[in-house]
PDB file of C-alpha atoms in Angstrom:
ATOM      1  CA  MET A 194     112.246 131.960  90.847  1.00 77.00           C
ATOM      2  CA  THR A 195     109.697 131.092  93.780  1.00 91.00           C
ATOM      3  CA  ALA A 196     109.790 127.517  92.462  1.00 90.00           C
ATOM      4  CA  PHE A 197     113.433 127.700  92.404  1.00 94.00           C
ATOM      5  CA  LEU A 198     113.858 128.914  96.122  1.00 94.00           C
ATOM      6  CA  ALA A 199     111.045 126.229  97.090  1.00 92.00           C
ATOM      7  CA  GLY A 200     113.065 123.485  95.539  1.00 92.00           C
ATOM      8  CA  LEU A 201     116.355 124.605  97.001  1.00 94.00           C
ATOM      9  CA  GLY A 202     115.139 125.332 100.487  1.00 94.00           C
ATOM     10  CA  PHE A 203     112.960 121.986 100.737  1.00 92.00           C
ATOM     11  CA  SER A 204     115.973 119.905  99.533  1.00 94.00           C
ATOM     12  CA  ALA A 205     118.481 121.699 101.807  1.00 95.00           C
ATOM     13  CA  VAL A 206     116.199 121.063 104.931  1.00 93.00           C
ATOM     14  CA  ALA A 207     115.399 117.511 103.811  1.00 91.00           C
ATOM     15  CA  ILE A 208     119.000 116.356 103.379  1.00 93.00           C
ATOM     16  CA  PHE A 209     120.054 118.396 106.430  1.00 93.00           C
ATOM     17  CA  ILE A 210     117.540 116.280 108.593  1.00 88.00           C
ATOM     18  CA  ALA A 211     118.417 112.985 106.560  1.00 85.00           C
ATOM     19  CA  GLU A 212     122.216 113.520 107.399  1.00 87.00           C
ATOM     20  CA  MET A 213     121.467 113.781 111.271  1.00 82.00           C
ATOM     21  CA  GLY A 214     122.726 110.462 112.808  1.00 74.00           C
ATOM     22  CA  ASP A 215     123.621 109.098 109.658  1.00 76.00           C
ATOM     23  CA  LYS A 216     126.892 106.922 109.099  1.00 71.00           C
ATOM     24  CA  THR A 217     128.551 109.361 106.767  1.00 77.00           C
ATOM     25  CA  GLN A 218     128.305 111.854 109.646  1.00 77.00           C
ATOM     26  CA  LEU A 219     130.649 109.301 111.550  1.00 72.00           C
ATOM     27  CA  VAL A 220     132.908 109.189 108.546  1.00 76.00           C
ATOM     28  CA  ALA A 221     133.129 112.934 108.544  1.00 81.00           C
ATOM     29  CA  MET A 222     134.045 113.011 112.193  1.00 75.00           C
ATOM     30  CA  SER A 223     136.433 110.100 111.688  1.00 70.00           C
ATOM     31  CA  LEU A 224     138.293 111.708 108.883  1.00 74.00           C
ATOM     32  CA  ALA A 225     138.119 115.275 110.762  1.00 77.00           C
ATOM     33  CA  THR A 226     140.521 113.570 113.515  1.00 69.00           C
ATOM     34  CA  ARG A 227     143.247 112.811 110.891  1.00 71.00           C
ATOM     35  CA  TYR A 228     142.996 115.840 108.484  1.00 78.00           C
ATOM     36  CA  ARG A 229     142.401 119.553 108.605  1.00 80.00           C
ATOM     37  CA  ALA A 230     138.552 120.468 109.173  1.00 81.00           C
ATOM     38  CA  LEU A 231     138.662 122.825 105.783  1.00 87.00           C
ATOM     39  CA  THR A 232     140.229 119.671 104.001  1.00 88.00           C
ATOM     40  CA  VAL A 233     137.464 117.531 105.158  1.00 86.00           C
ATOM     41  CA  LEU A 234     134.647 120.027 104.465  1.00 90.00           C
ATOM     42  CA  LEU A 235     136.240 120.506 100.789  1.00 93.00           C
ATOM     43  CA  GLY A 236     136.368 116.857 100.186  1.00 93.00           C
ATOM     44  CA  ILE A 237     132.994 116.153 101.599  1.00 94.00           C
ATOM     45  CA  THR A 238     131.580 118.940  99.467  1.00 95.00           C
ATOM     46  CA  ALA A 239     133.240 117.713  96.094  1.00 96.00           C
ATOM     47  CA  ALA A 240     131.927 114.185  96.707  1.00 94.00           C
ATOM     48  CA  THR A 241     128.535 115.276  97.672  1.00 95.00           C
ATOM     49  CA  LEU A 242     128.105 117.468  94.415  1.00 96.00           C
ATOM     50  CA  VAL A 243     129.147 114.141  92.323  1.00 95.00           C
ATOM     51  CA  VAL A 244     126.659 111.935  94.242  1.00 91.00           C
ATOM     52  CA  HIS A 245     123.862 114.268  94.241  1.00 94.00           C
ATOM     53  CA  ALA A 246     124.406 115.186  90.539  1.00 94.00           C
ATOM     54  CA  GLY A 247     123.793 111.289  89.896  1.00 91.00           C
ATOM     55  CA  SER A 248     120.849 111.434  92.341  1.00 89.00           C
ATOM     56  CA  VAL A 249     119.022 114.432  90.531  1.00 93.00           C
ATOM     57  CA  PHE A 250     119.660 112.983  87.175  1.00 92.00           C
ATOM     58  CA  LEU A 251     117.967 109.604  88.541  1.00 86.00           C
ATOM     59  CA  ALA A 252     115.110 111.812  89.786  1.00 86.00           C
ATOM     60  CA  GLU A 253     114.824 113.436  86.322  1.00 86.00           C
ATOM     61  CA  VAL A 254     114.417 110.018  84.607  1.00 85.00           C
ATOM     62  CA  LEU A 255     112.014 108.855  87.167  1.00 78.00           C
ATOM     63  CA  GLY A 256     109.911 112.284  86.843  1.00 73.00           C
ATOM     64  CA  ALA A 257     109.556 111.823  83.281  1.00 71.00           C
ATOM     65  CA  ALA A 258     108.586 108.240  83.411  1.00 73.00           C
ATOM     66  CA  ILE A 259     105.990 108.290  86.358  1.00 68.00           C
ATOM     67  CA  PRO A 260     102.828 110.426  86.471  1.00 68.00           C
ATOM     68  CA  THR A 261     103.179 113.245  89.177  1.00 61.00           C
ATOM     69  CA  ASP A 262     100.392 111.826  91.603  1.00 68.00           C
ATOM     70  CA  TRP A 263     101.971 108.313  91.995  1.00 70.00           C
ATOM     71  CA  LEU A 264     105.390 110.201  92.347  1.00 63.00           C
ATOM     72  CA  THR A 265     103.953 112.200  95.196  1.00 66.00           C
ATOM     73  CA  LEU A 266     102.559 109.022  96.771  1.00 71.00           C
ATOM     74  CA  VAL A 267     105.646 107.130  96.405  1.00 72.00           C
ATOM     75  CA  ALA A 268     107.808 110.151  97.770  1.00 66.00           C
ATOM     76  CA  GLY A 269     105.616 110.431 100.572  1.00 71.00           C
ATOM     77  CA  ALA A 270     105.889 106.711 101.445  1.00 78.00           C
ATOM     78  CA  ALA A 271     109.723 106.819 101.089  1.00 72.00           C
ATOM     79  CA  PHE A 272     109.713 109.840 103.595  1.00 67.00           C
ATOM     80  CA  LEU A 273     107.916 107.544 106.097  1.00 78.00           C
ATOM     81  CA  LEU A 274     110.531 104.915 105.444  1.00 77.00           C
ATOM     82  CA  PHE A 275     113.141 107.492 105.882  1.00 66.00           C
ATOM     83  CA  GLY A 276     111.881 108.242 109.241  1.00 72.00           C
ATOM     84  CA  LEU A 277     111.845 104.562 110.269  1.00 80.00           C
ATOM     85  CA  TRP A 278     115.227 104.041 109.147  1.00 72.00           C
ATOM     86  CA  THR A 279     116.437 107.380 111.004  1.00 65.00           C
ATOM     87  CA  LEU A 280     114.713 105.808 114.162  1.00 74.00           C
ATOM     88  CA  ARG A 281     116.700 102.551 113.676  1.00 75.00           C
ATOM     89  CA  GLY A 282     120.100 104.384 113.293  1.00 65.00           C
ATOM     90  CA  ASP A 283     122.644 103.898 110.799  1.00 56.00           C
ATOM     91  CA  GLU A 284     126.055 102.975 112.630  1.00 58.00           C
ATOM     92  CA  MET A 285     129.499 102.738 111.455  1.00 53.00           C
ATOM     93  CA  THR A 286     131.125  99.250 112.513  1.00 55.00           C
ATOM     94  CA  GLU A 287     134.861  99.161 113.649  1.00 55.00           C
ATOM     95  CA  ASN A 288     135.764  97.662 110.266  1.00 58.00           C
ATOM     96  CA  ASP A 289     134.281 100.571 108.576  1.00 54.00           C
ATOM     97  CA  GLU A 290     135.737 102.924 110.696  1.00 52.00           C
ATOM     98  CA  ARG A 291     139.282 101.368 110.240  1.00 53.00           C
ATOM     99  CA  ARG A 292     138.835 101.147 106.499  1.00 54.00           C
ATOM    100  CA  ALA A 293     137.891 104.979 106.219  1.00 49.00           C
ATOM    101  CA  ALA A 294     140.669 106.021 108.551  1.00 50.00           C
ATOM    102  CA  SER A 295     143.207 103.780 106.647  1.00 50.00           C
ATOM    103  CA  ARG A 296     142.712 104.791 103.132  1.00 49.00           C
ATOM    104  CA  ARG A 297     145.718 106.719 101.876  1.00 50.00           C
ATOM    105  CA  ILE A 298     145.585 108.268  98.538  1.00 51.00           C
ATOM    106  CA  ARG A 299     147.824 110.885  96.923  1.00 61.00           C
ATOM    107  CA  SER A 300     146.329 113.960  99.162  1.00 84.00           C
ATOM    108  CA  ALA A 301     144.228 114.437 102.128  1.00 85.00           C
ATOM    109  CA  PHE A 302     141.669 116.253  99.755  1.00 92.00           C
ATOM    110  CA  MET A 303     141.379 112.895  97.438  1.00 90.00           C
ATOM    111  CA  THR A 304     141.347 110.695 100.353  1.00 85.00           C
ATOM    112  CA  VAL A 305     138.200 112.471 101.893  1.00 85.00           C
ATOM    113  CA  PHE A 306     136.676 112.896  98.490  1.00 91.00           C
ATOM    114  CA  VAL A 307     136.772 108.887  97.741  1.00 84.00           C
ATOM    115  CA  VAL A 308     136.112 107.718 101.188  1.00 80.00           C
ATOM    116  CA  PHE A 309     133.143 110.028 101.660  1.00 83.00           C
ATOM    117  CA  LEU A 310     132.106 109.209  97.847  1.00 82.00           C
ATOM    118  CA  VAL A 311     132.149 105.539  98.767  1.00 78.00           C
ATOM    119  CA  ALA A 312     130.189 106.022 102.049  1.00 77.00           C
ATOM    120  CA  GLU A 313     127.526 108.054 100.476  1.00 81.00           C
ATOM    121  CA  LEU A 314     126.471 105.704  97.372  1.00 75.00           C
ATOM    122  CA  GLY A 315     123.194 104.215  98.408  1.00 72.00           C
ATOM    123  CA  ASP A 316     123.027 106.052 101.573  1.00 77.00           C
ATOM    124  CA  LYS A 317     119.818 107.320 102.815  1.00 80.00           C
ATOM    125  CA  THR A 318     120.807 111.036 101.789  1.00 86.00           C
ATOM    126  CA  MET A 319     121.124 109.979  98.167  1.00 83.00           C
ATOM    127  CA  LEU A 320     118.080 108.108  98.275  1.00 83.00           C
ATOM    128  CA  ALA A 321     116.278 111.361  99.920  1.00 86.00           C
ATOM    129  CA  THR A 322     117.919 113.449  97.167  1.00 90.00           C
ATOM    130  CA  ILE A 323     116.108 111.320  94.671  1.00 88.00           C
ATOM    131  CA  THR A 324     113.133 111.517  96.236  1.00 86.00           C
ATOM    132  CA  VAL A 325     112.941 115.216  96.347  1.00 89.00           C
ATOM    133  CA  GLY A 326     114.362 115.564  93.065  1.00 90.00           C
ATOM    134  CA  THR A 327     111.199 114.053  91.563  1.00 86.00           C
ATOM    135  CA  GLN A 328     109.178 116.619  93.348  1.00 86.00           C
ATOM    136  CA  HIS A 329     111.173 119.870  92.160  1.00 91.00           C
ATOM    137  CA  HIS A 330     113.657 120.952  89.388  1.00 92.00           C
ATOM    138  CA  TRP A 331     116.934 119.240  89.356  1.00 93.00           C
ATOM    139  CA  LEU A 332     119.355 122.385  89.896  1.00 95.00           C
ATOM    140  CA  PRO A 333     117.891 123.740  93.065  1.00 96.00           C
ATOM    141  CA  VAL A 334     117.721 120.172  94.520  1.00 95.00           C
ATOM    142  CA  TRP A 335     121.173 119.674  93.512  1.00 96.00           C
ATOM    143  CA  ILE A 336     122.252 122.828  94.989  1.00 96.00           C
ATOM    144  CA  GLY A 337     120.178 122.691  98.162  1.00 96.00           C
ATOM    145  CA  SER A 338     120.811 118.966  98.847  1.00 95.00           C
ATOM    146  CA  THR A 339     124.776 119.832  98.919  1.00 96.00           C
ATOM    147  CA  LEU A 340     124.333 122.674 101.068  1.00 96.00           C
ATOM    148  CA  GLY A 341     122.093 120.592 103.474  1.00 95.00           C
ATOM    149  CA  MET A 342     124.738 118.088 103.653  1.00 94.00           C
ATOM    150  CA  VAL A 343     127.846 119.948 104.081  1.00 95.00           C
ATOM    151  CA  ALA A 344     125.976 122.100 106.709  1.00 95.00           C
ATOM    152  CA  ALA A 345     125.025 118.744 108.583  1.00 93.00           C
ATOM    153  CA  ASP A 346     128.469 117.412 108.345  1.00 92.00           C
ATOM    154  CA  ALA A 347     130.060 120.794 109.220  1.00 92.00           C
ATOM    155  CA  ILE A 348     128.099 121.082 112.307  1.00 84.00           C
ATOM    156  CA  ALA A 349     128.765 117.422 113.128  1.00 73.00           C
ATOM    157  CA  ILE A 350     132.526 117.692 112.945  1.00 76.00           C
ATOM    158  CA  ALA A 351     132.612 120.865 115.197  1.00 78.00           C
ATOM    159  CA  LEU A 352     130.263 119.333 117.775  1.00 66.00           C
ATOM    160  CA  GLY A 353     132.028 116.167 117.612  1.00 58.00           C
ATOM    161  CA  ALA A 354     135.624 117.951 118.154  1.00 59.00           C
ATOM    162  CA  ALA A 355     133.947 119.875 121.188  1.00 63.00           C
ATOM    163  CA  LEU A 356     131.763 117.469 122.916  1.00 59.00           C
ATOM    164  CA  GLY A 357     133.107 113.991 121.714  1.00 50.00           C
ATOM    165  CA  LYS A 358     130.855 111.062 122.703  1.00 51.00           C
ATOM    166  CA  LYS A 359     128.389 113.491 124.937  1.00 56.00           C
ATOM    167  CA  LEU A 360     126.102 114.496 121.849  1.00 54.00           C
ATOM    168  CA  PRO A 361     122.596 113.192 122.339  1.00 62.00           C
ATOM    169  CA  GLU A 362     122.389 110.937 119.321  1.00 63.00           C
ATOM    170  CA  ARG A 363     119.104 109.356 120.335  1.00 72.00           C
ATOM    171  CA  ALA A 364     117.358 112.781 120.627  1.00 68.00           C
ATOM    172  CA  ILE A 365     118.847 113.824 117.214  1.00 62.00           C
ATOM    173  CA  ARG A 366     117.570 110.657 115.624  1.00 67.00           C
ATOM    174  CA  ILE A 367     114.313 110.900 117.161  1.00 73.00           C
ATOM    175  CA  GLY A 368     113.803 114.551 116.127  1.00 66.00           C
ATOM    176  CA  ALA A 369     114.883 113.701 112.396  1.00 61.00           C
ATOM    177  CA  ALA A 370     112.429 110.992 112.353  1.00 71.00           C
ATOM    178  CA  VAL A 371     109.589 112.844 113.423  1.00 74.00           C
ATOM    179  CA  LEU A 372     110.383 115.538 110.852  1.00 64.00           C
ATOM    180  CA  PHE A 373     110.435 112.927 108.197  1.00 64.00           C
ATOM    181  CA  PHE A 374     107.244 111.194 109.124  1.00 79.00           C
ATOM    182  CA  GLY A 375     105.389 114.734 109.062  1.00 75.00           C
ATOM    183  CA  ALA A 376     106.874 115.204 105.698  1.00 65.00           C
ATOM    184  CA  GLY A 377     105.605 111.866 104.494  1.00 72.00           C
ATOM    185  CA  ALA A 378     102.313 112.400 105.759  1.00 80.00           C
ATOM    186  CA  VAL A 379     101.856 115.699 104.049  1.00 74.00           C
ATOM    187  CA  MET A 380     103.164 114.108 100.720  1.00 67.00           C
ATOM    188  CA  LEU A 381     100.886 111.176 101.040  1.00 77.00           C
ATOM    189  CA  GLY A 382      98.022 113.591 101.653  1.00 80.00           C
ATOM    190  CA  GLN A 383      98.678 115.540  98.602  1.00 73.00           C
ATOM    191  CA  GLY A 384      99.439 112.413  96.479  1.00 73.00           C
ATOM    192  CA  ALA A 385      95.855 110.906  97.427  1.00 79.00           C
ATOM    193  CA  TRP A 386      94.133 114.503  97.016  1.00 79.00           C
ATOM    194  CA  MET A 387      95.578 114.573  93.398  1.00 71.00           C
ATOM    195  CA  LEU A 388      94.413 111.023  92.367  1.00 75.00           C
ATOM    196  CA  LEU A 389      90.815 111.708  93.992  1.00 79.00           C
ATOM    197  CA  ALA A 390      90.445 115.034  92.131  1.00 68.00           C
TER     198      ALA A 390
END
């Protein structure tokens, strides 16, 4: 049970941080201006469950193929890269926003689901889920990463509606990057320790 809670907590926090300032937050905000907030949250939740199921499956395959000490080193390096990626920022162009807003499918839920699913494929949070999944069991990572993603997007939608462009995006990016750098350094240290032991 302790390992389950550790995987759940770590993945939820890691993905919550990864989603801060990510382009999928901008997609969520854009969709929330056109559809009810509950519909957007449900669509995001469904899309996240699907994408992160694929992510934890990939993590399980990688975990079985690569020794744990090397996986820890790679995960640590990946978290440092996520920190740099977060500092650089992840913006949605006007074209991306128009495409996201103009997609019409049969229902608002399906529109949100498909747009968010496409936006999330290959995104930083998908890659972070794979990285965390190599360190913990797939089930708590799947649940935790989904909770972290939905929580971050729910906050972004609420704050975006209340504050508009007044959100301190740069401060959010820097804070998230510092957390990634810290996690990456710890994981690199653990990996190096396992290799030397």
